[in-house]
Every structure is written in structure tokens, then in C-alpha cells.
Amino acid sequence: MTPLLELRGLVRRYGGLVATDHLDLAVAEGEMHAIIGPNGAGKTTLIHQISGGLAPDEGSIVFHGQDITALPMNERVRLGLARSYQITNIFRQCTVLDNLALAVQARHGSSMRFWRAAISESALFDEARALAHKIGLDRRLEAPAGSLAHGEQRMLEVGLALATRPRMLLLDEPMAGMGPKESRSLMPLIQSLGQELTVLLVEHDMETVFQLADRISVLVSGRVIATGTPGEIRHNAEVRKAYLGDEVSA
């Protein structure tokens, strides 16, 4: 099977520091693929390169059979590659509904100056409400985004990414800054996303990773040292030595 996403010999340097070191990775269509690794392993740098926020120094990125290495982020989104961010990125003064409606409007290529006309477009707001229901915020439609709890803001950000109708979603530490209760509330949403589209998940919460992922790749010093099922990664001696240690039970 041809991978939906394939990274070939990806390199990213910061002076003498090699953040991504001739990295190869393949993500199959329809899978929940997690990337784990210690702090400083290069996980967020990798996501930036895949999404188009950062250009690699060497190597190529192929999405759905097309080389997208030189494409800007907006073109990658148009092709079906969307992402969420480690730091919440929403319109804090706007309501939940308006945040989602703006994201839907952007997918159609409308300019922000046409927002007044867009208010009358019932289809746009119908889609925004459907997204709010999907992410569990249908009871918070009129709340300003900035007033939401941290976990709800992360859910909204996922909704903004879903508004682009992606084929593949990049989730960069969606549980970051959450307590145990908030993390548990977000897990069903991530799980449901994995049943509908391809997801590349970067996450420090090992419980989440081992429960949700179909396959896991372990990144250490900019290189993938192992890829496999959760069971294979859990019992991989090299992975346990380099990263997991006693973090998961044998």
C-alpha cells in the first residue's frame, strides 16, 4: 500500500544542531500514527516541516503521491493536510460559533471583509454548528472562545482544523497543559477522529498513545529508532533504554 504521507531523508539543521537527521517515515492512510520521544528529540520541528511552517534543508515530503516539499502551508491545507498547535491558536474574542464559521468560510476562500455577507449564509453556520456538536461544544456556541476552559479551547482548535475537511490531521501535543480529567474528556474525540481520517499524533501522555495509536514511531535525536504496534514498541529493548524506561509496564 502506498503511504498517504512519506518522509524521505528529511534533514533540518540549526547551525551545528541537527534537529531532523535524515529521517524516513511512512504513514498509511486511515491509521492513527503516534510519534513519541524525549524532550529535544525534534518532534515539533518535524511537525512544522510536514505542515509547511518550516522548510527542510534536505529530503522530501510526499503527500498522497505528490511532492509537497516546496508548497506553502495554505496549499498543503488545500490538499487535505491540516494541523493543530501545541499552543492553543483561536480567536479569543469571538464566540465558539463564529470561530468555527470563520474557519468554514476560509475553506471556501472568502475574504474576511465579506464577513457581513457571510452572516446570512445559513449553510455556513449549519456546518459550524455540526462541527461544534462533533467536538462536544454544541452547548457553548455563544461563549467567547477566550472564556472556555483550557481543554475546551483545545477541542475548539481541533474543530478549526476539521473545518478544512482534511484527509490527514497533525495533532501536536493535544493534551499539553491538561489535567487528568480534561485529558480523559479529549480522548474520545481523538479516538473518533482516528476512525474517520488519518491522524499523526505527537503526544507525551503515554497512556493516551498506547491506547489510541495503531502504530508508534520513536524519535530520538532527530532519528526514528523504531516503528511498530504499541505492543512491539512497549517491548522493544532499544526503545525502553532510550526513552520509555519504567514509564510503561512490561
PDB file of N, CA, C and O in Angstrom, residues 88-100 137 140-150 152-154 156-157 160:
ATOM      1  N   THR A  88      -2.445  26.765  22.076  1.00  0.00           N
ATOM      2  CA  THR A  88      -3.779  26.996  21.547  1.00  0.00           C
ATOM      3  C   THR A  88      -3.811  28.247  20.674  1.00  0.00           C
ATOM      4  O   THR A  88      -3.307  29.297  21.035  1.00  0.00           O
ATOM      5  N   ASN A  89      -4.434  28.121  19.496  1.00  0.00           N
ATOM      6  CA  ASN A  89      -4.432  29.176  18.493  1.00  0.00           C
ATOM      7  C   ASN A  89      -5.864  29.397  18.021  1.00  0.00           C
ATOM      8  O   ASN A  89      -6.309  28.797  17.055  1.00  0.00           O
ATOM      9  N   ILE A  90      -6.607  30.279  18.729  1.00  0.00           N
ATOM     10  CA  ILE A  90      -8.005  30.533  18.417  1.00  0.00           C
ATOM     11  C   ILE A  90      -8.259  32.032  18.429  1.00  0.00           C
ATOM     12  O   ILE A  90      -7.418  32.817  18.857  1.00  0.00           O
ATOM     13  N   PHE A  91      -9.463  32.445  17.953  1.00  0.00           N
ATOM     14  CA  PHE A  91      -9.881  33.852  18.032  1.00  0.00           C
ATOM     15  C   PHE A  91     -10.581  34.037  19.372  1.00  0.00           C
ATOM     16  O   PHE A  91     -11.775  33.755  19.515  1.00  0.00           O
ATOM     17  N   ARG A  92      -9.861  34.525  20.358  1.00  0.00           N
ATOM     18  CA  ARG A  92     -10.321  34.510  21.736  1.00  0.00           C
ATOM     19  C   ARG A  92     -11.537  35.416  21.974  1.00  0.00           C
ATOM     20  O   ARG A  92     -12.370  35.125  22.826  1.00  0.00           O
ATOM     21  N   GLN A  93     -11.662  36.524  21.252  1.00  0.00           N
ATOM     22  CA  GLN A  93     -12.768  37.452  21.457  1.00  0.00           C
ATOM     23  C   GLN A  93     -14.045  37.014  20.745  1.00  0.00           C
ATOM     24  O   GLN A  93     -15.132  37.485  21.078  1.00  0.00           O
ATOM     25  N   CYS A  94     -13.917  36.120  19.782  1.00  0.00           N
ATOM     26  CA  CYS A  94     -15.086  35.645  19.037  1.00  0.00           C
ATOM     27  C   CYS A  94     -15.737  34.472  19.757  1.00  0.00           C
ATOM     28  O   CYS A  94     -15.097  33.759  20.532  1.00  0.00           O
ATOM     29  N   THR A  95     -17.025  34.269  19.482  1.00  0.00           N
ATOM     30  CA  THR A  95     -17.716  33.128  20.068  1.00  0.00           C
ATOM     31  C   THR A  95     -17.227  31.829  19.442  1.00  0.00           C
ATOM     32  O   THR A  95     -16.568  31.831  18.395  1.00  0.00           O
ATOM     33  N   VAL A  96     -17.582  30.732  20.086  1.00  0.00           N
ATOM     34  CA  VAL A  96     -17.257  29.411  19.539  1.00  0.00           C
ATOM     35  C   VAL A  96     -17.845  29.273  18.140  1.00  0.00           C
ATOM     36  O   VAL A  96     -17.165  28.835  17.200  1.00  0.00           O
ATOM     37  N   LEU A  97     -19.097  29.670  17.988  1.00  0.00           N
ATOM     38  CA  LEU A  97     -19.755  29.552  16.685  1.00  0.00           C
ATOM     39  C   LEU A  97     -19.044  30.381  15.626  1.00  0.00           C
ATOM     40  O   LEU A  97     -18.811  29.914  14.504  1.00  0.00           O
ATOM     41  N   ASP A  98     -18.686  31.622  15.975  1.00  0.00           N
ATOM     42  CA  ASP A  98     -18.019  32.484  14.993  1.00  0.00           C
ATOM     43  C   ASP A  98     -16.627  31.957  14.649  1.00  0.00           C
ATOM     44  O   ASP A  98     -16.191  32.071  13.494  1.00  0.00           O
ATOM     45  N   ASN A  99     -15.900  31.403  15.621  1.00  0.00           N
ATOM     46  CA  ASN A  99     -14.608  30.784  15.331  1.00  0.00           C
ATOM     47  C   ASN A  99     -14.756  29.706  14.260  1.00  0.00           C
ATOM     48  O   ASN A  99     -14.015  29.688  13.273  1.00  0.00           O
ATOM     49  N   LEU A 100     -15.720  28.838  14.465  1.00  0.00           N
ATOM     50  CA  LEU A 100     -15.904  27.725  13.531  1.00  0.00           C
ATOM     51  C   LEU A 100     -16.430  28.209  12.185  1.00  0.00           C
ATOM     52  O   LEU A 100     -16.009  27.716  11.126  1.00  0.00           O
ATOM     53  N   LEU A 137     -18.847  20.843  21.796  1.00  0.00           N
ATOM     54  CA  LEU A 137     -19.022  22.220  22.263  1.00  0.00           C
ATOM     55  C   LEU A 137     -20.347  22.817  21.817  1.00  0.00           C
ATOM     56  O   LEU A 137     -20.496  24.045  21.782  1.00  0.00           O
ATOM     57  N   ARG A 140     -21.873  25.393  23.988  1.00  0.00           N
ATOM     58  CA  ARG A 140     -21.039  26.571  24.279  1.00  0.00           C
ATOM     59  C   ARG A 140     -20.936  27.490  23.058  1.00  0.00           C
ATOM     60  O   ARG A 140     -20.003  28.283  22.947  1.00  0.00           O
ATOM     61  N   LEU A 141     -21.902  27.412  22.167  1.00  0.00           N
ATOM     62  CA  LEU A 141     -21.822  28.133  20.897  1.00  0.00           C
ATOM     63  C   LEU A 141     -21.640  29.637  21.062  1.00  0.00           C
ATOM     64  O   LEU A 141     -20.889  30.262  20.312  1.00  0.00           O
ATOM     65  N   GLU A 142     -22.322  30.223  22.024  1.00  0.00           N
ATOM     66  CA  GLU A 142     -22.288  31.683  22.163  1.00  0.00           C
ATOM     67  C   GLU A 142     -21.238  32.163  23.159  1.00  0.00           C
ATOM     68  O   GLU A 142     -21.117  33.369  23.407  1.00  0.00           O
ATOM     69  N   ALA A 143     -20.481  31.246  23.724  1.00  0.00           N
ATOM     70  CA  ALA A 143     -19.435  31.633  24.683  1.00  0.00           C
ATOM     71  C   ALA A 143     -18.224  32.190  23.938  1.00  0.00           C
ATOM     72  O   ALA A 143     -17.800  31.629  22.918  1.00  0.00           O
ATOM     73  N   PRO A 144     -17.637  33.286  24.412  1.00  0.00           N
ATOM     74  CA  PRO A 144     -16.372  33.748  23.824  1.00  0.00           C
ATOM     75  C   PRO A 144     -15.312  32.664  23.967  1.00  0.00           C
ATOM     76  O   PRO A 144     -15.201  32.021  25.022  1.00  0.00           O
ATOM     77  N   ALA A 145     -14.543  32.445  22.926  1.00  0.00           N
ATOM     78  CA  ALA A 145     -13.546  31.369  22.950  1.00  0.00           C
ATOM     79  C   ALA A 145     -12.561  31.544  24.096  1.00  0.00           C
ATOM     80  O   ALA A 145     -12.108  30.563  24.688  1.00  0.00           O
ATOM     81  N   GLY A 146     -12.238  32.796  24.420  1.00  0.00           N
ATOM     82  CA  GLY A 146     -11.285  33.052  25.496  1.00  0.00           C
ATOM     83  C   GLY A 146     -11.800  32.687  26.874  1.00  0.00           C
ATOM     84  O   GLY A 146     -11.014  32.566  27.812  1.00  0.00           O
ATOM     85  N   SER A 147     -13.127  32.510  26.999  1.00  0.00           N
ATOM     86  CA  SER A 147     -13.709  32.156  28.296  1.00  0.00           C
ATOM     87  C   SER A 147     -13.773  30.650  28.511  1.00  0.00           C
ATOM     88  O   SER A 147     -14.120  30.196  29.610  1.00  0.00           O
ATOM     89  N   LEU A 148     -13.455  29.864  27.502  1.00  0.00           N
ATOM     90  CA  LEU A 148     -13.523  28.413  27.614  1.00  0.00           C
ATOM     91  C   LEU A 148     -12.411  27.893  28.516  1.00  0.00           C
ATOM     92  O   LEU A 148     -11.329  28.484  28.601  1.00  0.00           O
ATOM     93  N   ALA A 149     -12.668  26.767  29.172  1.00  0.00           N
ATOM     94  CA  ALA A 149     -11.607  26.075  29.899  1.00  0.00           C
ATOM     95  C   ALA A 149     -10.538  25.617  28.913  1.00  0.00           C
ATOM     96  O   ALA A 149     -10.794  25.497  27.704  1.00  0.00           O
ATOM     97  N   HIS A 150      -9.337  25.365  29.436  1.00  0.00           N
ATOM     98  CA  HIS A 150      -8.218  25.015  28.560  1.00  0.00           C
ATOM     99  C   HIS A 150      -8.547  23.806  27.674  1.00  0.00           C
ATOM    100  O   HIS A 150      -8.286  23.818  26.469  1.00  0.00           O
ATOM    101  N   GLU A 152     -11.447  22.767  26.684  1.00  0.00           N
ATOM    102  CA  GLU A 152     -12.428  23.152  25.668  1.00  0.00           C
ATOM    103  C   GLU A 152     -11.775  23.945  24.543  1.00  0.00           C
ATOM    104  O   GLU A 152     -12.155  23.812  23.370  1.00  0.00           O
ATOM    105  N   GLN A 153     -10.803  24.780  24.891  1.00  0.00           N
ATOM    106  CA  GLN A 153     -10.093  25.528  23.851  1.00  0.00           C
ATOM    107  C   GLN A 153      -9.342  24.584  22.924  1.00  0.00           C
ATOM    108  O   GLN A 153      -9.289  24.801  21.706  1.00  0.00           O
ATOM    109  N   ARG A 154      -8.763  23.517  23.488  1.00  0.00           N
ATOM    110  CA  ARG A 154      -8.068  22.552  22.632  1.00  0.00           C
ATOM    111  C   ARG A 154      -9.059  21.843  21.712  1.00  0.00           C
ATOM    112  O   ARG A 154      -8.765  21.564  20.541  1.00  0.00           O
ATOM    113  N   LEU A 156     -11.816  23.177  20.581  1.00  0.00           N
ATOM    114  CA  LEU A 156     -12.168  24.157  19.558  1.00  0.00           C
ATOM    115  C   LEU A 156     -11.090  24.221  18.489  1.00  0.00           C
ATOM    116  O   LEU A 156     -11.401  24.308  17.286  1.00  0.00           O
ATOM    117  N   GLU A 157      -9.841  24.186  18.901  1.00  0.00           N
ATOM    118  CA  GLU A 157      -8.767  24.235  17.915  1.00  0.00           C
ATOM    119  C   GLU A 157      -8.822  23.034  16.970  1.00  0.00           C
ATOM    120  O   GLU A 157      -8.582  23.162  15.770  1.00  0.00           O
ATOM    121  N   LEU A 160     -11.388  23.793  14.438  1.00  0.00           N
ATOM    122  CA  LEU A 160     -10.910  24.702  13.390  1.00  0.00           C
ATOM    123  C   LEU A 160     -10.149  23.935  12.315  1.00  0.00           C
ATOM    124  O   LEU A 160     -10.277  24.213  11.115  1.00  0.00           O
TER     125      LEU A 160
END
